[in-house]
């Protein structure tokens, strides 16, 4: 390609040495797809457990509250890499998942443990998002519903949650943005996401810096517009509430 | 006042020695309240802010759980923890100061939600009833609007319709006009007046002395978590006995 010459005289350690791109570009593309899949699937998987955790956290029963509180505390107070390693080698050391490749590039024997670990981690954070969302719904809503004779469960389902979920959608989208970044840690366990692609390219081409610079650029170009878009949606939603 | 004279039949609610304490008894919101509400009666509770009148009202349908005492409704003690409150709350409509309409539901859905979910009516029956109620509260064309498109007075009339949709035996009003702009107060009071005329049993916590005097059969004055005086509107407003009631009236009338 015409711009390959640009890199001819650059040292392998140069910040701007991107001479690997023509050959290894597709590698990065696959990495992007893997990363996005990892982030989106793990947050989506986290939603239901997070909802259960949040409702447990708001329970009147101390034991129920305690279980959920302990789960959230553990996952929020230990590093993701440690959790990932324990789940990968511990839980999935005993369960064998067949090496089946889906979508052409996702080996489920690695993908599933990674997604499960990220989802378990994410559910602790999403639970706190939901808890905040539920608490932000005016108590008068609950009172009105209960005064009509609806049970606390029906009140939660029909009145509180629909309003809470609308409020937490932006925070949930932000959690996906966070996961896009956090999932880079999965490269440590051989999941072929974006960071893994960068590492592989760096070690094959002996270009030590450029691949990581490209990875950083890609992460930025995904997350920055995404978080700006979320902000805009949030602003619009707030305006809608005021009517 | 002769216009308020009404034959009060059976007792519908009996409250005995209800106490409500907060923070392990350091704050006493209700200090031994006893009274009863007869079928078809309109009872107004008046008193200054913090006198315990709203707490008392909220104890009637157990939105506030009394520390001790009994609330007998339809022969059942609601303060008994074994009682299925959801069943009894259906028969007590409640109207709040801040309306508390469900903002994510249309007016129609607000009114039909509980009767349909609780399988008291089919959707078609509930909607027919809702249309009739919307007619009654003077908002027949608002069925498909969302609450945020309505004025305060309209919201409160919808809230009343929502409570009436459960066909309650008693309606509890917690300062229903306090959050309204002055020009909207009358549309709500007029509706409440109609309800009273139609024979609905009502307990009304209010700052509207004119309404209490004109519509209530009985007025109850509360102060410091206690009921200090109860009587007909003319007794309470024209010849008050308790010095604190006299003081209160001199400030609000």
CSV table of C-alpha atoms in Angstrom, one decimal:
chain,number,residue,atom,x,y,z
A,1,UNK,CA,0.0,0.0,0.0
A,2,UNK,CA,1.2,3.5,-0.7
A,3,UNK,CA,1.6,4.5,2.9
A,4,UNK,CA,3.6,1.5,3.9
A,5,UNK,CA,6.7,3.5,2.9
A,6,UNK,CA,5.9,6.0,5.6
A,7,UNK,CA,7.1,3.5,8.2
A,8,UNK,CA,10.2,2.3,6.5
A,9,UNK,CA,12.8,4.1,8.6
A,10,UNK,CA,11.0,4.0,11.9
A,11,UNK,CA,12.4,1.9,14.7
A,12,UNK,CA,10.3,-1.0,16.0
A,13,UNK,CA,9.9,0.9,19.3
A,14,UNK,CA,8.6,4.0,17.7
A,15,UNK,CA,5.2,5.4,18.8
A,16,UNK,CA,4.3,5.9,15.2
A,17,UNK,CA,5.4,2.6,13.7
A,18,UNK,CA,2.2,1.2,12.3
A,19,UNK,CA,3.8,-0.8,9.5
A,20,UNK,CA,2.1,-4.0,10.7
A,21,UNK,CA,-1.3,-2.6,9.8
A,22,UNK,CA,-1.7,-3.8,6.1
A,23,UNK,CA,-0.9,-7.3,7.1
A,24,UNK,CA,-2.5,-7.6,10.5
A,25,UNK,CA,-5.4,-5.1,10.2
A,26,UNK,CA,-8.0,-7.9,10.0
A,27,UNK,CA,-6.6,-9.3,13.2
A,28,UNK,CA,-7.6,-6.1,15.0
A,29,UNK,CA,-11.0,-6.2,13.4
A,30,UNK,CA,-11.7,-9.6,14.8
A,31,UNK,CA,-10.4,-8.4,18.1
A,32,UNK,CA,-12.9,-5.5,18.1
A,33,UNK,CA,-15.8,-7.9,17.3
A,34,UNK,CA,-14.7,-10.2,20.1
A,35,UNK,CA,-14.4,-7.4,22.6
A,36,UNK,CA,-17.8,-5.9,21.7
A,37,UNK,CA,-19.4,-9.4,21.9
A,38,UNK,CA,-17.8,-10.0,25.3
A,39,UNK,CA,-18.9,-6.6,26.7
A,40,UNK,CA,-22.5,-6.6,25.4
A,41,UNK,CA,-23.2,-10.3,26.2
A,42,UNK,CA,-21.7,-10.0,29.8
A,43,UNK,CA,-23.7,-6.9,30.7
A,44,UNK,CA,-26.9,-8.4,29.2
A,45,UNK,CA,-26.3,-11.6,31.2
A,46,UNK,CA,-25.7,-9.5,34.3
A,47,UNK,CA,-29.1,-7.7,34.1
A,48,UNK,CA,-31.3,-10.5,35.5
A,49,UNK,CA,-29.0,-11.5,38.4
A,50,UNK,CA,-28.4,-7.8,39.1
A,51,UNK,CA,-32.2,-7.2,39.3
A,52,UNK,CA,-32.5,-10.1,41.8
A,53,UNK,CA,-29.6,-8.8,43.8
A,54,UNK,CA,-31.0,-5.3,43.9
A,55,UNK,CA,-34.4,-6.4,45.1
A,56,UNK,CA,-32.8,-8.7,47.7
A,57,UNK,CA,-30.7,-5.7,48.8
A,58,UNK,CA,-33.9,-3.8,49.5
A,59,UNK,CA,-35.6,-6.6,51.3
A,60,UNK,CA,-37.0,-6.3,54.8
A,61,UNK,CA,-35.3,-9.5,55.8
A,62,UNK,CA,-31.8,-9.1,57.2
A,63,UNK,CA,-30.5,-12.4,55.9
A,64,UNK,CA,-31.6,-11.8,52.3
A,65,UNK,CA,-30.2,-8.3,52.4
A,66,UNK,CA,-26.9,-9.7,53.9
A,67,UNK,CA,-26.5,-12.3,51.2
A,68,UNK,CA,-26.9,-9.8,48.4
A,69,UNK,CA,-24.7,-7.3,50.3
A,70,UNK,CA,-21.9,-9.8,50.7
A,71,UNK,CA,-22.0,-10.8,47.0
A,72,UNK,CA,-21.8,-7.1,46.0
A,73,UNK,CA,-19.0,-6.4,48.5
A,74,UNK,CA,-16.9,-9.3,47.4
A,75,UNK,CA,-17.1,-8.6,43.7
A,76,UNK,CA,-16.6,-4.9,44.1
A,77,UNK,CA,-13.7,-5.2,46.4
A,78,UNK,CA,-11.5,-7.7,44.6
A,79,UNK,CA,-9.7,-7.2,41.3
A,80,UNK,CA,-11.4,-8.4,38.2
A,81,UNK,CA,-8.3,-10.3,37.1
A,82,UNK,CA,-8.3,-12.3,40.4
A,83,UNK,CA,-12.0,-13.1,40.0
A,84,UNK,CA,-11.5,-14.1,36.4
A,85,UNK,CA,-8.6,-16.4,37.3
A,86,UNK,CA,-10.5,-18.1,40.2
A,87,UNK,CA,-13.6,-18.6,38.0
A,88,UNK,CA,-11.6,-19.7,35.0
A,89,UNK,CA,-9.4,-22.2,36.8
A,90,UNK,CA,-11.6,-23.0,39.7
A,91,UNK,CA,-15.2,-23.2,38.4
A,92,UNK,CA,-14.4,-24.0,34.8
A,93,UNK,CA,-11.4,-26.2,35.8
A,94,UNK,CA,-14.0,-28.8,36.8
A,95,UNK,CA,-16.5,-28.2,34.0
A,96,UNK,CA,-15.2,-29.0,30.5
A,97,UNK,CA,-16.7,-27.0,27.6
A,98,UNK,CA,-16.2,-28.5,24.2
A,99,UNK,CA,-14.0,-26.6,21.8
A,100,UNK,CA,-16.6,-25.4,19.4
A,101,UNK,CA,-16.1,-22.3,17.3
A,102,UNK,CA,-19.1,-20.0,16.7
A,103,UNK,CA,-19.5,-17.0,14.4
A,104,UNK,CA,-16.2,-18.1,12.9
A,105,UNK,CA,-13.9,-16.7,15.5
A,106,UNK,CA,-15.3,-17.4,19.0
A,107,UNK,CA,-14.0,-20.5,20.7
A,108,UNK,CA,-16.8,-21.2,23.3
A,109,UNK,CA,-14.5,-23.2,25.6
A,110,UNK,CA,-12.7,-19.9,26.4
A,111,UNK,CA,-15.5,-17.4,25.7
A,112,UNK,CA,-18.1,-18.9,28.1
A,113,UNK,CA,-15.8,-18.9,31.2
A,114,UNK,CA,-14.8,-15.3,30.4
A,115,UNK,CA,-18.3,-14.1,29.8
A,116,UNK,CA,-19.5,-15.8,33.0
A,117,UNK,CA,-16.8,-14.2,35.0
A,118,UNK,CA,-17.4,-10.7,33.6
A,119,UNK,CA,-21.2,-11.1,34.0
A,120,UNK,CA,-20.8,-12.1,37.7
A,121,UNK,CA,-18.5,-9.1,38.2
A,122,UNK,CA,-20.8,-6.8,36.3
A,123,UNK,CA,-23.9,-8.0,38.1
A,124,UNK,CA,-22.5,-6.6,41.4
A,125,UNK,CA,-22.1,-3.1,39.8
A,126,UNK,CA,-25.4,-3.3,37.9
A,127,UNK,CA,-27.2,-4.3,41.1
A,128,UNK,CA,-26.1,-1.0,42.7
A,129,UNK,CA,-27.3,0.8,39.6
A,130,UNK,CA,-30.7,-0.8,39.9
A,131,UNK,CA,-30.9,-0.2,43.6
A,132,UNK,CA,-30.3,3.5,43.0
A,133,UNK,CA,-32.9,3.5,40.2
A,134,UNK,CA,-35.5,1.8,42.4
A,135,UNK,CA,-34.8,4.1,45.3
A,136,UNK,CA,-35.1,7.1,43.0
A,137,UNK,CA,-38.7,6.3,42.3
A,138,UNK,CA,-40.9,8.5,44.5
A,139,UNK,CA,-42.2,6.6,47.6
A,140,UNK,CA,-45.6,8.1,46.8
A,141,UNK,CA,-45.8,5.7,43.8
A,142,UNK,CA,-45.4,2.7,46.1
A,143,UNK,CA,-48.0,4.1,48.5
A,144,UNK,CA,-50.5,4.8,45.8
A,145,UNK,CA,-50.1,1.3,44.5
A,146,UNK,CA,-50.3,-0.4,47.9
A,147,UNK,CA,-53.3,1.7,48.8
A,148,UNK,CA,-55.1,0.2,45.8
A,149,UNK,CA,-54.6,-3.2,47.3
A,150,UNK,CA,-51.7,-4.3,45.1
A,151,UNK,CA,-49.1,-6.5,46.8
A,152,UNK,CA,-45.5,-5.4,47.2
A,153,UNK,CA,-44.4,-7.7,44.4
A,154,UNK,CA,-47.1,-6.4,42.0
A,155,UNK,CA,-46.2,-2.9,43.0
A,156,UNK,CA,-42.5,-3.6,42.2
A,157,UNK,CA,-43.4,-5.2,38.9
A,158,UNK,CA,-46.1,-2.8,37.6
A,159,UNK,CA,-45.3,0.5,39.1
A,160,UNK,CA,-41.7,0.8,40.5
A,161,UNK,CA,-39.5,-1.2,38.1
A,162,UNK,CA,-40.9,0.3,34.8
A,163,UNK,CA,-40.0,3.7,36.1
A,164,UNK,CA,-36.7,2.6,37.6
A,165,UNK,CA,-35.5,0.9,34.4
A,166,UNK,CA,-36.1,3.9,32.3
A,167,UNK,CA,-34.0,5.9,34.8
A,168,UNK,CA,-31.1,3.4,34.8
A,169,UNK,CA,-30.8,2.8,31.0
A,170,UNK,CA,-28.0,5.4,30.6
A,171,UNK,CA,-26.1,4.0,33.5
A,172,UNK,CA,-26.5,0.5,32.0
A,173,UNK,CA,-25.1,1.7,28.7
A,174,UNK,CA,-22.2,3.2,30.6
A,175,UNK,CA,-21.6,-0.2,32.2
A,176,UNK,CA,-21.2,-1.6,28.7
A,177,UNK,CA,-18.6,1.1,28.0
A,178,UNK,CA,-16.8,0.1,31.2
A,179,UNK,CA,-16.9,-3.5,30.1
A,180,UNK,CA,-15.4,-2.8,26.7
A,181,UNK,CA,-12.4,-1.5,28.6
A,182,UNK,CA,-12.4,-4.1,31.5
A,183,UNK,CA,-12.7,-7.0,29.1
A,184,UNK,CA,-9.1,-6.3,27.9
A,185,UNK,CA,-8.1,-8.3,31.0
A,186,UNK,CA,-9.5,-11.5,29.3
A,187,UNK,CA,-6.5,-11.4,27.0
A,188,UNK,CA,-4.6,-12.8,30.0
A,189,UNK,CA,-6.6,-16.0,29.7
A,190,UNK,CA,-6.2,-16.3,25.9
A,191,UNK,CA,-9.4,-14.8,24.8
A,192,UNK,CA,-8.7,-13.3,21.4
A,193,UNK,CA,-10.2,-9.9,22.0
A,194,UNK,CA,-8.7,-6.6,21.0
A,195,UNK,CA,-5.9,-6.5,23.6
A,196,UNK,CA,-4.9,-10.1,22.7
A,197,UNK,CA,-4.8,-9.1,19.1
A,198,UNK,CA,-2.4,-6.2,19.9
A,199,UNK,CA,-0.2,-8.5,22.0
A,200,UNK,CA,0.0,-11.1,19.3
A,201,UNK,CA,0.8,-8.6,16.6
A,202,UNK,CA,3.5,-7.0,18.9
A,203,UNK,CA,5.2,-10.4,19.5
A,204,UNK,CA,5.0,-11.6,15.9
A,205,UNK,CA,6.3,-8.4,14.3
A,206,UNK,CA,8.7,-7.3,17.0
A,207,UNK,CA,7.0,-3.9,16.8
A,208,UNK,CA,6.7,-3.3,20.5
A,209,UNK,CA,4.6,-0.1,20.8
A,210,UNK,CA,2.6,0.5,17.7
A,211,UNK,CA,0.0,-2.3,18.1
A,212,UNK,CA,-0.8,-1.0,21.6
A,213,UNK,CA,-1.2,2.5,20.3
A,214,UNK,CA,-3.6,1.2,17.7
A,215,UNK,CA,-5.5,-0.8,20.4
A,216,UNK,CA,-5.8,2.4,22.5
A,217,UNK,CA,-7.0,4.4,19.6
A,218,UNK,CA,-9.7,1.8,18.8
A,219,UNK,CA,-10.8,1.6,22.4
A,220,UNK,CA,-11.1,5.4,22.5
A,221,UNK,CA,-13.0,5.5,19.2
A,222,UNK,CA,-15.5,3.1,20.5
A,223,UNK,CA,-16.0,4.4,24.0
A,224,UNK,CA,-15.7,8.2,23.6
A,225,UNK,CA,-18.5,8.5,21.0
A,226,UNK,CA,-20.6,6.0,22.9
A,227,UNK,CA,-20.4,7.8,26.2
A,228,UNK,CA,-21.1,11.1,24.5
A,229,UNK,CA,-24.2,9.6,22.9
A,230,UNK,CA,-25.3,8.3,26.3
A,231,UNK,CA,-24.9,11.8,27.8
A,232,UNK,CA,-27.0,13.3,25.0
A,233,UNK,CA,-29.8,10.7,25.5
A,234,UNK,CA,-29.6,11.3,29.3
A,235,UNK,CA,-30.1,15.0,28.7
A,236,UNK,CA,-33.0,14.5,26.4
A,237,UNK,CA,-34.7,12.1,28.9
A,238,UNK,CA,-34.3,14.6,31.7
A,239,UNK,CA,-35.9,17.3,29.5
A,240,UNK,CA,-38.8,14.8,28.9
A,241,UNK,CA,-39.4,14.4,32.6
A,242,UNK,CA,-39.9,18.0,33.2
A,243,UNK,CA,-42.9,18.4,31.0
B,1,UNK,CA,-76.1,23.0,60.5
B,2,UNK,CA,-79.1,21.3,59.1
B,3,UNK,CA,-77.6,20.7,55.7
B,4,UNK,CA,-75.0,18.4,57.3
B,5,UNK,CA,-77.5,16.4,59.2
B,6,UNK,CA,-77.5,12.8,57.9
B,7,UNK,CA,-78.5,9.6,59.4
B,8,UNK,CA,-75.3,7.8,60.3
B,9,UNK,CA,-75.9,4.0,60.3
B,10,UNK,CA,-73.5,1.3,61.2
B,11,UNK,CA,-69.9,2.0,62.3
B,12,UNK,CA,-67.5,1.4,59.5
B,13,UNK,CA,-64.1,2.1,61.1
B,14,UNK,CA,-63.3,2.1,64.8
B,15,UNK,CA,-59.9,3.3,66.0
B,16,UNK,CA,-58.9,2.5,69.6
B,17,UNK,CA,-56.0,3.9,71.4
B,18,UNK,CA,-53.7,4.2,68.4
B,19,UNK,CA,-50.1,5.2,69.1
B,20,UNK,CA,-47.3,5.9,66.7
B,21,UNK,CA,-43.8,6.3,67.9
B,22,UNK,CA,-40.6,6.9,65.9
B,23,UNK,CA,-37.0,6.5,67.0
B,24,UNK,CA,-37.7,4.0,69.8
B,25,UNK,CA,-40.4,6.1,71.4
B,26,UNK,CA,-38.5,9.4,71.5
B,27,UNK,CA,-40.9,10.9,68.9
B,28,UNK,CA,-44.6,10.4,69.6
B,29,UNK,CA,-46.6,11.2,66.4
B,30,UNK,CA,-49.8,9.8,67.8
B,31,UNK,CA,-50.6,9.6,71.4
B,32,UNK,CA,-53.6,7.4,72.0
B,33,UNK,CA,-56.2,8.3,69.5
B,34,UNK,CA,-59.7,6.8,69.5
B,35,UNK,CA,-62.7,7.6,67.3
B,36,UNK,CA,-65.0,6.0,64.8
B,37,UNK,CA,-66.4,6.6,61.4
B,38,UNK,CA,-69.9,5.7,60.5
B,39,UNK,CA,-71.2,4.4,57.2
B,40,UNK,CA,-71.9,7.4,54.9
B,41,UNK,CA,-70.3,9.8,57.3
B,42,UNK,CA,-67.9,12.6,56.2
B,43,UNK,CA,-65.3,13.2,58.9
B,44,UNK,CA,-62.9,16.1,58.6
B,45,UNK,CA,-59.6,16.1,60.5
B,46,UNK,CA,-58.2,19.5,61.1
B,47,UNK,CA,-55.1,20.8,62.9
B,48,UNK,CA,-51.8,22.5,62.4
B,49,UNK,CA,-48.9,21.0,60.5
B,50,UNK,CA,-47.3,18.3,62.6
B,51,UNK,CA,-50.4,17.7,64.7
B,52,UNK,CA,-50.5,14.0,63.6
B,53,UNK,CA,-53.6,14.3,61.4
B,54,UNK,CA,-51.9,12.9,58.3
B,55,UNK,CA,-50.2,10.1,60.3
B,56,UNK,CA,-53.6,9.3,61.7
B,57,UNK,CA,-55.2,9.0,58.3
B,58,UNK,CA,-52.3,7.0,57.0
B,59,UNK,CA,-52.7,4.6,59.9
B,60,UNK,CA,-56.3,3.9,58.8
B,61,UNK,CA,-55.1,1.9,55.7
B,62,UNK,CA,-51.8,0.9,57.4
B,63,UNK,CA,-49.5,2.9,55.1
B,64,UNK,CA,-48.2,3.9,58.5
B,65,UNK,CA,-48.1,1.0,60.9
B,66,UNK,CA,-49.2,2.0,64.4
B,67,UNK,CA,-46.9,1.1,67.3
B,68,UNK,CA,-50.0,0.0,69.3
B,69,UNK,CA,-53.7,0.2,69.1
B,70,UNK,CA,-56.5,-1.2,66.9
B,71,UNK,CA,-58.0,-0.2,63.6
B,72,UNK,CA,-61.2,-2.1,63.1
B,73,UNK,CA,-62.5,-1.9,59.6
B,74,UNK,CA,-65.5,-4.1,58.5
B,75,UNK,CA,-65.0,-6.0,61.8
B,76,UNK,CA,-61.3,-6.9,61.1
B,77,UNK,CA,-58.4,-5.4,63.1
B,78,UNK,CA,-56.0,-4.1,60.4
B,79,UNK,CA,-53.3,-3.7,63.0
B,80,UNK,CA,-53.2,-7.4,63.5
B,81,UNK,CA,-50.1,-8.6,61.6
B,82,UNK,CA,-51.9,-11.7,60.4
B,83,UNK,CA,-54.5,-9.8,58.5
B,84,UNK,CA,-54.1,-9.7,54.7
B,85,UNK,CA,-53.9,-6.0,54.2
B,86,UNK,CA,-54.0,-6.1,50.4
B,87,UNK,CA,-57.5,-7.5,50.6
B,88,UNK,CA,-58.8,-4.8,52.9
B,89,UNK,CA,-57.0,-1.9,51.3
B,90,UNK,CA,-59.0,-2.6,48.1
B,91,UNK,CA,-62.0,-1.3,50.0
B,92,UNK,CA,-60.3,1.9,51.2
B,93,UNK,CA,-59.6,4.4,48.5
B,94,UNK,CA,-56.8,6.9,49.2
B,95,UNK,CA,-56.2,10.3,47.6
B,96,UNK,CA,-52.8,11.9,48.2
B,97,UNK,CA,-51.6,15.5,48.4
B,98,UNK,CA,-49.2,14.9,45.5
B,99,UNK,CA,-51.7,12.8,43.5
B,100,UNK,CA,-49.2,10.0,42.9
B,101,UNK,CA,-50.5,9.1,39.5
B,102,UNK,CA,-48.4,6.5,37.7
B,103,UNK,CA,-46.5,8.6,35.1
B,104,UNK,CA,-45.7,5.7,32.8
B,105,UNK,CA,-49.3,4.8,32.4
B,106,UNK,CA,-52.1,6.7,30.6
B,107,UNK,CA,-55.1,8.0,32.5
B,108,UNK,CA,-57.1,4.9,31.4
B,109,UNK,CA,-54.3,2.6,32.5
B,110,UNK,CA,-54.0,4.4,35.8
B,111,UNK,CA,-57.6,3.8,36.5
B,112,UNK,CA,-57.9,0.2,35.3
B,113,UNK,CA,-54.5,-1.2,36.5
B,114,UNK,CA,-55.6,-2.4,39.9
B,115,UNK,CA,-59.1,-3.7,39.1
B,116,UNK,CA,-57.7,-5.7,36.1
B,117,UNK,CA,-54.6,-7.0,37.7
B,118,UNK,CA,-56.5,-8.1,40.8
B,119,UNK,CA,-59.0,-9.8,38.5
B,120,UNK,CA,-61.9,-7.9,40.0
B,121,UNK,CA,-63.0,-6.9,36.5
B,122,UNK,CA,-62.2,-7.9,33.0
B,123,UNK,CA,-60.4,-5.3,30.9
B,124,UNK,CA,-63.5,-4.4,29.1
B,125,UNK,CA,-65.5,-4.0,32.3
B,126,UNK,CA,-62.8,-1.9,33.9
B,127,UNK,CA,-62.6,0.3,30.9
B,128,UNK,CA,-66.3,0.9,30.8
B,129,UNK,CA,-66.3,1.7,34.5
B,130,UNK,CA,-63.3,4.0,33.9
B,131,UNK,CA,-65.1,5.9,31.2
B,132,UNK,CA,-68.1,6.3,33.5
B,133,UNK,CA,-65.8,7.6,36.2
B,134,UNK,CA,-64.0,10.0,33.9
B,135,UNK,CA,-67.4,11.4,32.9
B,136,UNK,CA,-68.2,11.8,36.6
B,137,UNK,CA,-65.0,13.7,37.4
B,138,UNK,CA,-65.5,15.8,34.3
B,139,UNK,CA,-62.6,14.6,32.2
B,140,UNK,CA,-64.1,12.3,29.7
B,141,UNK,CA,-61.7,13.3,26.9
B,142,UNK,CA,-58.5,12.6,28.9
B,143,UNK,CA,-58.5,8.8,28.8
B,144,UNK,CA,-55.5,8.4,26.5
B,145,UNK,CA,-53.4,11.3,27.9
B,146,UNK,CA,-50.4,10.7,30.2
B,147,UNK,CA,-50.5,12.4,33.6
B,148,UNK,CA,-47.7,14.9,32.7
B,149,UNK,CA,-50.1,16.5,30.2
B,150,UNK,CA,-52.6,17.3,32.9
B,151,UNK,CA,-53.0,20.2,35.3
B,152,UNK,CA,-52.8,19.7,39.1
B,153,UNK,CA,-56.5,19.8,39.5
B,154,UNK,CA,-57.1,17.4,36.7
B,155,UNK,CA,-54.5,15.0,38.1
B,156,UNK,CA,-56.2,15.0,41.5
B,157,UNK,CA,-59.6,14.3,39.8
B,158,UNK,CA,-58.0,11.4,38.0
B,159,UNK,CA,-56.5,10.2,41.2
B,160,UNK,CA,-60.0,10.3,42.8
B,161,UNK,CA,-61.3,8.3,39.8
B,162,UNK,CA,-58.6,5.8,40.2
B,163,UNK,CA,-59.5,5.2,43.8
B,164,UNK,CA,-63.2,5.0,43.0
B,165,UNK,CA,-62.5,2.4,40.3
B,166,UNK,CA,-61.9,-0.1,43.2
B,167,UNK,CA,-65.5,0.6,44.4
B,168,UNK,CA,-64.3,1.4,47.9
B,169,UNK,CA,-66.4,1.5,51.1
B,170,UNK,CA,-64.5,4.6,52.3
B,171,UNK,CA,-62.4,7.2,50.8
B,172,UNK,CA,-59.4,8.7,52.6
B,173,UNK,CA,-58.2,12.1,51.5
B,174,UNK,CA,-54.8,13.4,52.7
B,175,UNK,CA,-54.8,17.1,52.1
B,176,UNK,CA,-56.1,16.7,48.6
B,177,UNK,CA,-56.0,20.4,47.7
B,178,UNK,CA,-52.8,21.5,49.4
B,179,UNK,CA,-50.5,21.0,46.4
B,180,UNK,CA,-52.9,22.8,44.0
B,181,UNK,CA,-52.8,26.2,42.5
B,182,UNK,CA,-55.6,28.3,44.1
B,183,UNK,CA,-57.7,28.4,41.0
B,184,UNK,CA,-57.8,24.6,40.8
B,185,UNK,CA,-58.9,24.0,44.4
B,186,UNK,CA,-62.6,24.3,43.7
B,187,UNK,CA,-62.8,21.8,40.9
B,188,UNK,CA,-61.5,19.1,43.4
B,189,UNK,CA,-63.6,20.3,46.3
B,190,UNK,CA,-66.7,20.3,44.1
B,191,UNK,CA,-66.0,16.7,43.1
B,192,UNK,CA,-65.6,15.7,46.8
B,193,UNK,CA,-68.8,17.5,47.6
B,194,UNK,CA,-70.6,15.5,44.9
B,195,UNK,CA,-69.1,12.3,46.4
B,196,UNK,CA,-70.3,13.2,49.9
B,197,UNK,CA,-73.8,13.9,48.5
B,198,UNK,CA,-73.8,10.5,46.8
B,199,UNK,CA,-73.3,9.0,50.2
B,200,UNK,CA,-69.7,8.0,50.1
B,201,UNK,CA,-68.0,7.6,53.5
B,202,UNK,CA,-65.1,10.0,53.6
B,203,UNK,CA,-62.3,10.9,56.0
B,204,UNK,CA,-60.7,14.1,54.9
B,205,UNK,CA,-57.5,15.7,56.3
B,206,UNK,CA,-57.8,19.2,55.1
B,207,UNK,CA,-56.7,22.8,55.6
B,208,UNK,CA,-59.9,23.9,53.8
B,209,UNK,CA,-62.0,25.1,56.7
B,210,UNK,CA,-64.8,26.2,54.4
B,211,UNK,CA,-65.1,22.6,53.0
B,212,UNK,CA,-65.0,21.1,56.5
B,213,UNK,CA,-67.7,23.4,57.7
B,214,UNK,CA,-70.0,22.9,54.7
B,215,UNK,CA,-69.5,19.2,53.8
B,216,UNK,CA,-68.4,17.4,56.9
B,217,UNK,CA,-70.8,15.7,59.3
B,218,UNK,CA,-68.2,15.8,62.0
B,219,UNK,CA,-65.0,17.7,62.5
B,220,UNK,CA,-62.1,16.4,64.6
B,221,UNK,CA,-59.4,18.7,65.8
B,222,UNK,CA,-55.9,17.2,66.5
B,223,UNK,CA,-52.9,18.7,68.2
B,224,UNK,CA,-49.7,17.1,69.5
B,225,UNK,CA,-50.8,13.6,68.3
B,226,UNK,CA,-54.0,13.7,70.3
B,227,UNK,CA,-57.7,14.3,69.4
B,228,UNK,CA,-58.6,17.4,71.4
B,229,UNK,CA,-62.1,18.1,70.3
B,230,UNK,CA,-64.7,16.4,68.1
B,231,UNK,CA,-68.1,17.8,67.1
B,232,UNK,CA,-70.4,19.0,64.4
B,233,UNK,CA,-69.0,21.7,62.2
B,234,UNK,CA,-71.1,24.3,64.1
B,235,UNK,CA,-69.8,23.1,67.4
B,236,UNK,CA,-66.2,23.2,66.3
B,237,UNK,CA,-66.2,26.4,64.3
B,238,UNK,CA,-68.9,28.5,66.2
B,239,UNK,CA,-68.4,27.5,69.8
B,240,UNK,CA,-65.0,25.8,70.2
B,241,UNK,CA,-64.1,24.8,73.8
B,242,UNK,CA,-60.5,23.7,73.8
B,243,UNK,CA,-58.2,26.7,74.1
B,244,UNK,CA,-55.8,25.2,71.5
B,245,UNK,CA,-58.6,24.8,69.0
B,246,UNK,CA,-59.7,28.4,69.7
B,247,UNK,CA,-56.1,29.5,69.1
B,248,UNK,CA,-55.9,27.4,65.9
B,249,UNK,CA,-59.1,28.8,64.5
B,250,UNK,CA,-58.1,32.4,65.3
B,251,UNK,CA,-55.1,31.8,63.1
B,252,UNK,CA,-56.7,30.1,60.1
B,253,UNK,CA,-60.2,31.7,59.9
